C-alpha cells in the first residue's frame, strides 16, 4: 500500500508509508541503492551478484564482496572490508581503521597490513606472505610468526614470542625465540641449526638427561658429542683407538663407558685431546663384560680434562 509506480527517472518511491505483507516477496533483479541527500554518493548498495556495501564512499567492484564503513573498499572477488580499509586480490579480509589485506590475507586493526596468505592482528601490525603477526606493531616475514607487541623477528620460518614490550628483532631462520626479561637477549632460543639456549635459571621437575648412545667398537672410534653426552663403546677389537671427538662444547660434561665384550682383553688408546691427571692414561680393565667410566670436562674446544672410575660389573 502507498507505493506508486514511477516509470521514468528518478524512479522514486512515493513518500507515503508502504507495507509488504508476510506473504509477499519483493524481487530485485538489479542493484538496490540508497544515496545521500545530494543524490550522488551511495550509502547502501545490494547487488544481485552478492556484493554489498554500507557506508559513505564504501565500494565493491568484484563478485560477492562486502564493504561496510565510510571509505571501505573491497576490490577482489569474495573480499570483505569492514571499517575504512582495503581488501584486495580476492578472498581477503580487512577490519579496522585503514587496514590493508591482499589475496587470502587477513588484516585486523588500525593500519594493519597483511600480504598474500598473511594474518596481521593489532595496530600497525604487518605480515608478509604466509606470515602471522599478532600484537601492536608486530611484524612477521615470510612464513614466520610474531606474537606480542613489537615482536619483529626477521628470520623466515621462525617464531618470535615477545612478553617484554620493547622491540625485539631476532634474525635467525627456522628458530623459536622467547623474550621476557630483555628485548636484546632471548630467555629461550630453540634453534636446530645454531643450537638451543636458555638464558635464565632452569628448574626441571622430573628427569633431565641425555639419551645413552651405544657404539660397537672398531679399531678406531670418533665420538660425536652431538649424538649424546653419555656414550657406551663395546670393545670388540683387540686394540681400539678413541680418536679426538667432534662437536666439543666448552663447559660441557661428557661420559664415556668403555665395556669389554664377552671375550675381554681389549686394549684402548686415546687421542691427544684427552688429558688425564699427570698426563697418564689409566690402565683400563680387561676382564670380560667389565666396564670403565671416563668422565670428561671440556676445558676448551680442543682440551678434555678426564678422570676415570674403573672395574664396573655390567651383568
Short mmCIF file of C-alpha atoms in Angstrom, two decimals, residues 59-63 65-67 72-81 85-92 101-102:
data_model
loop_
_atom_site.label_atom_id
_atom_site.label_comp_id
_atom_site.label_asym_id
_atom_site.label_seq_id
_atom_site.Cartn_x
_atom_site.Cartn_y
_atom_site.Cartn_z
CA UNK A 59 32.82 0.46 -2.68
CA UNK A 60 32.90 -3.02 -4.13
CA UNK A 61 33.99 -3.80 -7.65
CA UNK A 62 34.07 -7.59 -7.84
CA UNK A 63 31.96 -10.63 -7.13
CA UNK A 65 32.09 -8.71 -1.83
CA UNK A 66 31.20 -6.93 1.40
CA UNK A 67 32.30 -3.38 2.21
CA UNK A 72 35.70 0.76 2.97
CA UNK A 73 36.89 -0.86 -0.26
CA UNK A 74 36.57 -4.43 -1.45
CA UNK A 75 38.08 -4.87 -4.89
CA UNK A 76 38.64 -8.61 -5.33
CA UNK A 77 36.16 -11.46 -5.52
CA UNK A 78 34.92 -12.59 -2.09
CA UNK A 79 36.78 -9.75 -0.31
CA UNK A 80 35.44 -8.33 2.97
CA UNK A 81 36.29 -4.84 4.24
CA UNK A 85 40.42 -0.17 4.96
CA UNK A 86 41.01 -2.01 1.71
CA UNK A 87 40.62 -5.69 0.93
CA UNK A 88 42.01 -6.64 -2.48
CA UNK A 89 43.20 -9.57 -4.50
CA UNK A 90 40.34 -11.91 -3.63
CA UNK A 91 39.35 -13.89 -0.51
CA UNK A 92 40.89 -11.28 1.80
CA UNK A 101 44.72 -7.08 3.13
CA UNK A 102 45.82 -8.77 -0.07
#
